[in-house]
Amino acid sequence: MTHCCFSLCVQTFDWYCMYCMSFYLDTLSFSNPFALSLSLPWQTEGVRVTVNILSEGAESSPILFVVRQKQAVLSFQVPLILRGLYQRKYPYAHVGRTLCQPPTRSLTETQYFFVDVSTLSSLGTHYQLRISRVDSFTLHTDKKFSFTASPSQPQYFKYVFPDGVDTVIVKVNSEMTFPCSVMSIQDIQCPVYDLDNNVAFIGMYQTMTKTAAITVQRKDFPSNSFYVVVVVKTEDEACGGPLRFYPLRPDELIDAGNRSKILDVVVSPAISCESLSQAVNRYDCRIHTWWVASVLLTCSCLLQVVNVTGNQDICYYNFLCAHPLGNLSAFNNILSNLGYVMLGLLFLLIVLQRDIIHSRALDRNDLNALECGIPKHFGLFYAMGTALMMEGLLSACYHVCPNYTNFQFDTSFMYMIAGLCVLKLYQKRHPDINASAYTAYACLAAVIFFSVLGVVFGKGNMVFWIVFSVLHILATMLLSTQLYYMGRWRLDSGILRRIVYVIYTDCIRQCSGPIQLITDMHCVVVFCLSRAAYGLLKTPNDFASYLLAIAICNLLLYFAFYIIMKLRSGERIQCMAMVCILFTAVVWGFALFFFFQGLSTWQKTPAESREHNRDCIVLSFFDDHDIWHFLSSIAMFGSFLVLLTMDDDLDNVQRDKIFVF
């Protein structure tokens, strides 16, 4: 049978090169195989083979295409069968693949490749074969290029690091949310893994809906170049999309419909540690000298974490502003936690100064130190400063790979800080009946233990939420009773008799109770029940944040109660404490603004989370979440100063005249 072919010759800008885009129309059968031999100049890159089946019913006897090169072989069948979940099969009659061309050693070397076409069908199968060159196969820095891809027609492009650029960010964007796709970074080697079933075999990859971004470092690629591979998936489940089909028969072929996606890719230089130091130096501010020192020290001393799999869907970074250091993918999110450590250390020094001054006053038998003011206990303040430093450390650990499981590290010392602040507020007016260190830390350990259980078992588990809510209500009732009766009760065999007696005296006979009004305890109980009801009805996926919200609400309510009772008792807040309160409130407001920007969320799929990613906003290095780290560390430091100074007005008041509430 005669093969029909024609060529379209194109003159390139290179003086030596003319290449042809060749089209072949053929009817193929078992007894009529077809072979093609082509040669290309050494600099021709991005050769693409496209096949379209024109006959019906070719699924039973597909055509096999084998492209043989000097150091690579590419084979595929048409119609191409791609598998989805539950072994669903999707046939594609239109297939396009880009040839992987190994590097040549001679400028005059000619590349040869051969295309063999065969089938076991006894009937003729009509097909079209086209061999062409990919436009803009080599990407250029900061130059956007648009293209179209589908599950059977993946695309990949080459990028070469220019001189002076060691780190780049590869961004792929699309106006279309679906179909779900994958962006991969692979080394220059054959074969290129560019199908849905093998794109995760090598290199770094991300699923994407509208956006994906991967930071690439020159040191990871010996050839100073890499491939940007874009693959459209056969199904959308990995990106949070629905599963539209469910096969009735195992071997049923399902029409996937039109899954073409228009995308664009751009490669931009990323800032390095050295560039950051130079940028900070340009500000010529001494309000920044320690930043330069910390950047240089951390860049040289920080331990590297090995990324074994290359799967960038494991960690929920802001990929549009994720600056690596070694194998740390988002070093900026780690570095910004330095504020917690430094301000925690500063608070410890302030507490130490006050402790020394108070100790010297006691040594002098100073009357004010012995008989006036709230008793000075600095142990909890030392614990608060240490907890602030540890919060920075564990937050940095969380940001090595932020995800649902690791979030417990970020929140552990937040529970500690909230608990220590509540204890300190209570200790101010009840220094003689405050909880012991063993009891306090045992309770905090129980909170962290439940946090871990919630992360492991709490997601969608109603039994866990029922058990937790019951324990939460009981614990709140016991703690409220302890506070309400100022420690004058015991949990023993006579507890029921005493409860009946208290109800009789306080409610029926309406005898006078403790100093606090009975309505205070009612408010606590109502608030506790409302939080438990919310947990049971909503069963939030983020148990750690739910538990943290409980701790913060308790702290804020107790702090507000303390301030109100202090003012009602005729006490006043000194100027220094008032300045701290106002300053801290303003900083908390700005900090929360940046916190709620939501640059990523592990309550969605990784691809959906990347839709929230944003570019850097400070020094081309720090993003909104880094600003949250900076401002929240300052706000926590200010909050600690408020607790430290809010009762300084009582330093000259006799202790027997200080109100207890």
XYZ file of C-alpha atoms in Angstrom:
661
model
C 0.000 0.000 0.000
C 1.253 3.453 -0.811
C 2.151 5.892 1.971
C 1.149 9.499 1.426
C 3.440 12.105 2.921
C 4.295 15.753 2.476
C 6.665 18.164 4.192
C 6.546 21.836 5.108
C 10.055 23.286 5.028
C 10.879 26.135 7.390
C 14.007 28.321 7.237
C 15.346 29.080 10.703
C 17.434 32.081 11.726
C 20.479 29.822 11.959
C 22.591 30.051 8.816
C 23.154 26.316 8.547
C 19.798 24.822 9.370
C 16.644 23.984 7.444
C 14.246 21.566 9.034
C 10.946 20.123 7.842
C 7.685 19.612 9.657
C 6.585 16.293 8.143
C 3.043 14.923 7.863
C 2.255 11.291 7.059
C -1.166 9.885 6.231
C -1.332 6.122 6.153
C -3.570 3.093 6.484
C -1.797 0.435 8.551
C -2.422 -3.305 9.005
C -0.574 -6.363 10.328
C 0.847 -7.134 6.903
C 1.766 -3.527 6.171
C 4.182 -2.061 8.796
C 5.771 1.323 8.320
C 9.244 2.667 9.147
C 10.589 6.205 8.929
C 14.136 7.545 9.216
C 14.866 11.211 9.946
C 17.991 13.244 10.632
C 18.307 16.534 12.482
C 21.144 19.051 12.997
C 22.806 18.877 16.419
C 21.171 22.025 17.780
C 17.588 21.037 16.938
C 15.730 20.582 20.240
C 12.134 19.948 21.129
C 11.109 17.556 18.355
C 7.524 16.411 18.861
C 5.728 13.368 17.486
C 1.941 13.704 17.215
C -0.394 10.876 16.212
C -4.107 10.978 15.498
C -6.190 7.848 14.846
C -8.765 8.501 12.137
C -10.488 5.095 12.155
C -13.200 3.915 14.518
C -12.850 0.878 16.773
C -9.057 0.978 17.060
C -9.170 0.197 20.812
C -9.232 -3.556 20.158
C -6.041 -3.477 18.055
C -4.021 -0.350 18.857
C -1.096 0.907 16.824
C 2.344 0.721 18.424
C 4.792 3.550 17.781
C 8.472 3.100 18.629
C 10.867 6.043 18.279
C 14.499 4.932 18.406
C 17.322 7.382 19.072
C 21.021 7.072 19.783
C 20.605 6.910 23.580
C 16.857 6.730 24.093
C 13.788 4.804 23.025
C 10.219 6.109 23.279
C 7.284 3.762 22.708
C 3.559 4.291 23.075
C 0.334 2.867 21.724
C -2.537 4.708 20.107
C -5.271 4.798 21.305
C -3.393 5.455 24.564
C -5.099 3.863 27.587
C -4.572 5.772 30.850
C -5.851 4.427 34.159
C -7.557 6.318 36.966
C -8.832 5.327 40.398
C -10.448 1.906 40.764
C -8.734 0.848 37.523
C -10.962 3.037 35.360
C -9.669 3.133 31.780
C -9.662 6.248 29.593
C -8.775 5.888 25.871
C -7.143 8.761 23.939
C -6.973 8.649 20.148
C -4.903 11.834 19.854
C -1.406 11.482 21.333
C 1.523 13.890 21.317
C 4.962 13.246 22.837
C 8.157 15.300 22.860
C 11.355 13.397 22.114
C 14.080 13.375 24.721
C 17.335 14.306 23.026
C 20.550 13.355 24.814
C 23.405 15.870 24.714
C 25.729 15.717 21.713
C 29.501 15.862 21.911
C 30.338 17.346 18.519
C 29.155 20.551 16.915
C 28.916 18.787 13.565
C 27.128 15.718 14.859
C 23.870 14.795 13.148
C 21.045 13.264 15.178
C 19.243 10.308 13.637
C 16.035 8.791 14.857
C 13.737 6.127 13.496
C 9.984 5.750 13.814
C 8.562 2.222 13.569
C 4.805 1.827 13.260
C 3.074 -1.567 13.602
C -0.211 -3.193 14.579
C -1.717 -6.661 14.972
C -4.944 -5.588 13.321
C -5.801 -7.475 10.133
C -8.011 -4.600 9.039
C -6.638 -1.277 7.919
C -6.355 1.485 10.547
C -6.154 4.996 9.199
C -3.882 7.355 11.134
C -2.019 10.647 10.819
C 1.584 11.121 11.967
C 3.150 14.543 12.328
C 6.713 15.376 13.309
C 7.363 19.008 14.221
C 9.478 21.272 16.354
C 8.191 22.687 19.649
C 8.002 26.479 19.748
C 10.026 28.043 22.582
C 11.286 24.679 23.796
C 14.026 26.502 25.721
C 12.515 28.863 28.264
C 14.008 32.292 28.887
C 14.209 34.121 32.203
C 11.163 36.282 33.021
C 9.557 35.506 29.649
C 6.086 33.984 29.861
C 5.124 31.235 27.423
C 1.612 29.836 26.887
C 0.829 26.304 25.777
C -1.863 23.629 25.829
C -1.605 20.205 27.448
C -3.865 17.192 27.963
C -3.473 13.727 29.566
C -2.318 12.212 26.251
C -0.375 15.289 25.145
C 1.973 16.311 27.962
C 4.457 19.115 27.472
C 7.922 19.755 28.773
C 10.449 22.521 28.249
C 14.101 23.123 28.960
C 15.613 25.862 31.108
C 19.313 26.713 31.360
C 20.613 28.703 34.333
C 22.101 31.997 33.117
C 25.353 33.266 34.558
C 25.006 34.801 38.000
C 21.686 33.106 38.806
C 21.796 30.227 41.284
C 18.140 29.989 42.300
C 14.963 30.414 40.249
C 11.230 30.030 40.837
C 9.304 28.149 38.154
C 5.659 29.278 38.068
C 2.912 27.599 36.081
C -0.505 29.295 35.981
C -3.859 28.689 34.367
C -7.219 30.434 34.280
C -8.868 27.014 34.475
C -9.310 25.297 37.836
C -9.839 21.891 36.269
C -8.676 19.556 34.846
C -6.174 18.761 37.572
C -2.570 18.803 36.426
C 0.965 18.164 37.673
C 4.076 20.300 37.325
C 7.392 18.467 37.637
C 11.058 19.499 37.648
C 13.371 16.814 36.220
C 17.037 16.576 35.367
C 18.202 16.586 31.739
C 18.218 12.859 31.130
C 16.298 10.241 29.225
C 13.627 9.067 29.566
C 11.503 12.031 30.594
C 8.631 10.913 32.824
C 5.737 12.847 31.320
C 2.618 10.721 31.838
C 0.136 10.673 34.696
C 1.245 7.199 35.748
C 4.981 7.963 35.961
C 5.483 11.710 36.508
C 6.102 11.101 40.225
C 8.962 8.665 39.594
C 11.738 11.273 39.602
C 12.469 14.908 40.449
C 10.152 17.345 42.276
C 6.467 17.621 41.489
C 3.263 19.389 42.557
C -0.387 18.904 41.740
C -2.089 22.114 40.647
C -5.424 23.655 39.777
C -4.684 27.289 38.911
C -1.129 27.755 40.113
C 2.037 25.873 40.993
C 5.506 27.105 41.895
C 8.739 25.233 42.584
C 11.992 26.841 43.687
C 14.967 25.278 41.867
C 18.643 25.602 42.811
C 21.538 25.304 40.388
C 23.490 23.048 42.763
C 20.886 20.294 42.391
C 21.444 20.007 38.627
C 25.010 19.236 37.459
C 24.174 20.159 33.872
C 23.040 23.668 34.997
C 19.718 22.986 33.303
C 16.480 21.113 33.891
C 13.156 20.156 32.327
C 9.827 21.721 33.306
C 7.237 18.971 32.773
C 3.486 19.639 32.785
C 1.077 16.701 32.819
C -2.722 16.830 32.904
C -4.192 14.087 35.089
C -6.872 11.707 33.936
C -9.071 12.543 36.950
C -9.533 15.513 39.282
C -9.727 13.717 42.625
C -6.131 14.626 43.578
C -7.018 18.334 43.269
C -10.255 18.124 45.257
C -12.490 17.642 42.224
C -15.367 15.167 41.939
C -15.232 11.625 40.581
C -17.854 11.743 37.864
C -17.739 8.143 36.722
C -17.918 4.785 38.403
C -17.435 1.753 36.150
C -20.091 -0.918 36.035
C -17.713 -3.386 34.356
C -13.993 -3.733 35.097
C -12.880 -3.481 31.457
C -15.252 -0.699 30.434
C -13.604 2.157 28.554
C -14.752 5.601 29.700
C -14.763 8.696 27.547
C -12.948 11.382 29.551
C -14.245 14.190 27.355
C -12.210 17.292 26.629
C -9.429 17.555 29.228
C -7.241 20.077 27.441
C -5.878 22.847 29.631
C -4.316 26.174 28.652
C -1.363 27.093 30.841
C 1.544 29.492 30.925
C 4.993 29.084 32.415
C 7.536 31.663 33.539
C 10.908 31.234 35.234
C 12.090 34.084 37.482
C 15.262 34.546 39.557
C 14.826 34.065 43.307
C 16.612 35.996 46.034
C 19.448 34.212 47.824
C 20.793 34.599 51.350
C 23.601 36.812 50.077
C 21.164 38.992 48.154
C 19.009 39.330 51.254
C 21.973 40.499 53.310
C 22.848 43.070 50.621
C 19.240 44.252 50.498
C 19.161 44.760 54.249
C 22.489 46.564 54.156
C 21.128 49.009 51.590
C 18.707 50.276 54.216
C 21.749 51.398 56.231
C 19.869 51.037 59.530
C 21.671 49.974 62.644
C 16.464 49.356 63.952
C 18.535 45.979 61.298
C 22.339 45.059 62.131
C 21.310 42.031 64.137
C 19.262 40.807 61.155
C 22.342 40.757 58.949
C 24.282 38.818 61.561
C 21.452 36.336 62.085
C 20.978 35.767 58.355
C 24.656 35.063 57.765
C 24.951 32.885 60.865
C 21.846 30.850 60.132
C 22.692 30.453 56.440
C 26.039 28.933 57.376
C 25.049 26.845 60.398
C 21.484 25.562 59.934
C 21.114 21.806 59.535
C 19.736 20.559 56.225
C 16.672 18.355 55.944
C 16.754 15.802 53.157
C 13.785 15.678 50.816
C 13.755 12.047 49.780
C 10.627 11.676 47.676
C 10.488 14.929 45.699
C 6.734 15.052 46.397
C 5.998 18.696 47.165
C 2.377 17.888 47.962
C 3.462 16.644 51.389
C 4.259 20.119 52.731
C 1.914 23.109 52.530
C 4.246 26.014 51.771
C 3.552 29.371 50.212
C 5.380 28.228 47.086
C 5.372 31.695 45.536
C 7.584 32.878 48.385
C 9.471 29.779 49.512
C 13.195 30.503 49.574
C 15.334 27.414 50.121
C 18.497 26.985 52.110
C 20.122 23.679 51.320
C 17.193 21.266 51.348
C 14.985 23.508 53.485
C 12.262 24.549 51.078
C 10.926 27.614 52.959
C 13.833 29.019 54.932
C 12.159 32.424 55.202
C 9.311 30.922 57.279
C 11.918 29.396 59.585
C 14.073 32.504 59.894
C 11.123 34.735 60.785
C 10.618 32.737 64.015
C 13.831 34.233 65.336
C 11.807 37.074 66.857
C 10.171 34.713 69.377
C 13.548 33.487 70.569
C 15.155 36.911 70.854
C 12.174 38.605 72.515
C 11.738 35.658 74.869
C 15.361 36.071 75.878
C 14.855 39.824 76.335
C 11.841 39.190 78.585
C 13.917 36.799 80.689
C 16.522 39.515 81.158
C 13.843 42.041 82.214
C 12.409 39.556 84.717
C 15.911 38.794 85.998
C 16.517 42.497 86.575
C 13.284 42.831 88.588
C 14.088 39.669 90.503
C 17.521 40.982 91.476
C 16.119 44.354 92.548
C 13.433 42.666 94.668
C 15.937 40.268 96.248
C 18.205 43.153 97.230
C 15.223 44.979 98.764
C 14.422 41.896 100.838
C 18.044 41.637 101.926
C 17.834 45.247 103.139
C 14.586 44.414 105.006
C 12.819 47.071 102.965
C 9.358 47.581 104.499
C 7.609 47.986 101.120
C 9.140 44.762 99.806
C 8.166 42.855 102.956
C 4.634 44.134 103.611
C 3.366 46.029 100.563
C 2.224 45.126 97.102
C 1.316 41.819 95.552
C 3.860 39.147 96.599
C 6.603 38.914 93.990
C 6.873 35.461 92.453
C 9.015 35.391 89.322
C 9.015 31.655 88.589
C 6.051 31.771 86.212
C 7.524 34.777 84.437
C 10.713 32.825 83.788
C 8.578 29.959 82.481
C 6.670 32.339 80.184
C 9.865 33.756 78.680
C 11.246 30.268 78.123
C 7.956 29.162 76.568
C 8.107 32.099 74.134
C 11.581 31.011 73.051
C 10.437 27.405 72.661
C 7.445 28.564 70.632
C 9.860 30.052 68.110
C 11.871 26.833 68.006
C 8.881 24.526 67.527
C 7.246 26.878 65.035
C 10.457 26.686 63.021
C 10.262 22.885 63.234
C 6.674 23.003 61.961
C 7.638 25.215 59.030
C 10.265 22.717 57.884
C 7.254 20.853 56.454
C 3.918 22.432 57.437
C 0.980 20.015 57.302
C -1.905 18.728 59.411
C 0.176 16.235 61.379
C 3.019 18.649 62.173
C 0.732 21.480 63.286
C 0.773 20.062 66.825
C 4.389 21.242 67.105
C 3.365 24.792 66.274
C 0.574 24.842 68.875
C 2.176 22.926 71.776
C 3.814 25.925 73.406
C 0.872 28.143 72.540
C -1.117 25.985 74.975
C 1.735 26.340 77.440
C 1.832 30.124 77.093
C -1.942 30.475 77.501
C -1.935 28.174 80.539
C 1.011 29.947 82.171
C -0.619 33.362 81.656
C -3.856 32.162 83.303
C -1.867 30.731 86.210
C 0.020 34.008 86.607
C -3.191 36.040 86.683
C -4.614 33.731 89.340
C -1.372 33.743 91.333
C -1.389 37.533 91.582
C -4.414 37.547 93.913
C -4.127 34.004 95.317
C -0.423 33.398 95.989
C -1.188 31.055 98.871
C -3.544 28.641 97.071
C -2.058 28.614 93.591
C -1.563 25.267 91.859
C 1.775 23.573 92.403
C 4.229 23.264 89.545
C 3.595 19.510 89.367
C -0.171 19.929 89.086
C 0.096 22.776 86.566
C 2.460 20.985 84.212
C 0.535 17.723 84.550
C -2.585 19.570 83.360
C -0.687 21.176 80.486
C 0.736 17.776 79.541
C -2.817 16.394 79.493
C -3.875 19.213 77.143
C -1.003 18.454 74.757
C -1.806 14.733 74.979
C -5.408 15.405 73.954
C -4.115 17.608 71.160
C -2.141 14.674 69.791
C -5.158 12.370 70.130
C -7.282 14.938 68.310
C -4.822 15.125 65.436
C -4.724 11.330 65.111
C -8.334 10.358 65.864
C -10.426 13.538 65.872
C -10.954 14.087 62.154
C -14.605 13.173 61.528
C -14.736 10.860 64.579
C -17.911 11.583 66.550
C -16.998 9.173 69.365
C -13.819 11.128 70.055
C -15.698 14.430 70.111
C -18.284 13.065 72.565
C -15.600 11.766 74.929
C -13.597 14.980 74.662
C -16.653 17.194 75.256
C -17.644 15.249 78.382
C -14.108 15.448 79.768
C -13.924 19.124 78.815
C -17.127 19.944 80.704
C -16.068 17.942 83.779
C -12.613 19.528 83.834
C -14.102 23.009 83.497
C -16.588 22.354 86.311
C -13.868 21.055 88.627
C -11.540 23.976 87.856
C -14.348 26.517 88.240
C -15.303 25.042 91.594
C -11.671 25.197 92.683
C -11.472 28.871 91.724
C -14.929 29.767 93.053
C -14.375 28.293 96.498
C -10.726 29.363 96.608
C -9.394 25.865 97.197
C -11.697 25.129 100.186
C -13.120 21.861 98.848
C -11.954 18.294 98.434
C -12.664 15.554 95.905
C -13.415 12.601 98.200
C -16.265 10.315 99.286
C -18.152 13.207 100.889
C -18.290 15.320 97.731
C -21.954 14.513 96.959
C -23.096 15.426 100.490
C -21.260 18.747 100.298
C -22.698 19.535 96.852
C -26.241 19.076 98.221
C -25.394 21.256 101.218
C -23.953 24.020 98.999
C -27.041 23.986 96.757
C -29.243 24.239 99.876
C -27.320 27.100 101.453
C -26.431 29.102 98.338
C -29.590 28.610 96.297
C -32.498 27.656 98.572
C -31.678 29.628 101.720
C -29.626 32.135 99.674
C -26.951 32.489 102.292
C -23.905 34.535 101.432
C -21.314 32.710 99.381
C -17.740 33.574 98.547
C -16.722 37.035 97.407
C -17.420 36.329 93.717
C -21.051 36.395 92.628
C -22.724 33.104 91.769
C -23.469 34.484 88.298
C -19.761 34.404 87.497
C -19.771 30.639 87.727
C -22.981 30.480 85.703
C -21.256 32.410 82.899
C -18.316 30.010 82.962
C -20.642 27.000 82.751
C -22.676 28.505 79.896
C -19.502 29.379 77.968
C -18.135 25.866 78.500
C -21.356 24.240 77.300
C -21.499 26.468 74.213
C -17.944 25.514 73.204
C -18.673 21.821 73.742
C -21.884 22.097 71.684
C -19.979 23.803 68.849
C -17.403 20.997 68.822
C -20.086 18.293 68.735
C -22.136 19.970 66.010
C -19.312 21.134 63.733
C -16.601 18.545 64.547
C -13.885 20.827 63.084
C -11.174 19.115 61.067
C -8.536 21.283 62.731
C -8.691 20.007 66.313
C -5.435 21.695 67.329
C -6.776 25.137 66.388
C -10.085 24.375 68.132
C -8.252 23.496 71.343
C -6.053 26.569 70.994
C -9.146 28.763 70.543
C -10.510 27.409 73.840
C -7.272 28.262 75.633
C -7.073 31.768 74.140
C -10.747 32.524 74.887
C -10.277 31.434 78.495
C -7.215 33.654 78.801
C -8.939 36.685 77.260
C -12.046 36.281 79.418
C -9.999 35.921 82.587
C -7.841 38.913 81.657
C -10.932 41.047 80.984
C -12.441 39.905 84.300
C -9.194 40.783 86.099
C -9.038 44.287 84.602
C -12.720 44.969 85.369
C -12.418 43.785 88.959
C -9.198 45.769 89.417
C -10.909 48.983 88.316
C -14.058 48.230 90.342
C -11.875 47.788 93.419
C -10.613 51.354 93.112
C -7.184 50.383 91.823
C -5.638 52.121 88.854
C -3.439 51.182 85.956
C -0.191 53.121 85.798
C 0.994 54.926 82.689
C 3.618 52.333 81.761
C 1.139 49.464 81.971
C -1.477 51.448 80.004
C 1.038 52.176 77.241
C 1.878 48.456 77.103
C -1.801 47.527 76.893
C -2.565 49.984 74.084
C 0.609 49.167 72.157
C 0.023 45.429 72.483
C -3.596 45.739 71.354
C -2.579 47.655 68.211
C 0.189 45.193 67.352
C -2.164 42.247 67.893
C -4.604 43.855 65.475
C -2.008 44.161 62.708
C -0.640 40.693 63.463
C -4.059 39.072 63.144
C -4.622 40.898 59.855
C -1.584 39.175 58.357
C -2.446 35.860 60.029
C -5.874 35.695 58.388
C -4.435 36.259 54.904
C -4.352 32.465 54.654
C -1.433 31.833 52.297
C -1.947 28.072 52.527
C -4.308 25.656 54.217
C -3.953 21.947 54.827
C -7.737 21.658 55.226
C -7.828 21.487 51.420
C -5.899 19.476 48.878
C -2.344 20.643 48.110
C -3.439 21.896 44.692
C -6.315 23.909 46.184
C -4.029 25.253 48.894
C -1.660 26.681 46.278
C -4.487 28.850 44.956
C -3.991 30.935 48.146
C -0.236 31.384 47.622
C 1.047 34.944 47.239
C 4.301 36.636 46.334
C 6.782 37.993 48.881
C 5.992 41.452 50.250
C 9.132 42.465 52.217
C 12.653 42.486 50.754
C 11.442 39.994 48.117
C 12.060 37.380 50.818
C 9.353 37.494 53.509
C 5.633 36.837 52.970
C 2.497 37.700 54.968
C 2.982 34.769 57.328
C 6.510 35.916 58.115
C 5.090 39.336 59.041
C 2.649 37.496 61.324
C 5.641 35.849 63.001
C 7.372 39.190 63.517
C 4.305 41.043 64.797
C 2.927 38.227 66.959
C 6.281 37.800 68.688
C 6.242 41.528 69.496
C 2.604 41.295 70.637
C 3.337 38.322 72.911
C 6.295 40.171 74.367
C 4.043 43.175 74.989
C 1.402 40.926 76.587
C 4.008 39.567 78.986
C 5.050 43.110 79.874
C 1.408 43.902 80.652
C 1.249 40.995 83.109
C 4.559 42.092 84.597
C 3.630 45.759 85.141
C -0.166 45.911 85.505
C -0.102 45.778 89.328
C 2.821 48.143 89.912
C 0.337 50.646 91.380
C 0.011 48.370 94.433
C 3.691 48.412 95.373
C 2.998 50.933 98.167
C -0.321 49.429 99.345
C -0.467 47.226 102.443
C -1.203 43.646 101.496
C -4.151 43.325 103.864
C -5.839 46.158 101.924
C -5.424 44.556 98.480
C -8.635 43.054 97.109
C -8.806 39.348 96.285
C -10.880 38.389 93.231
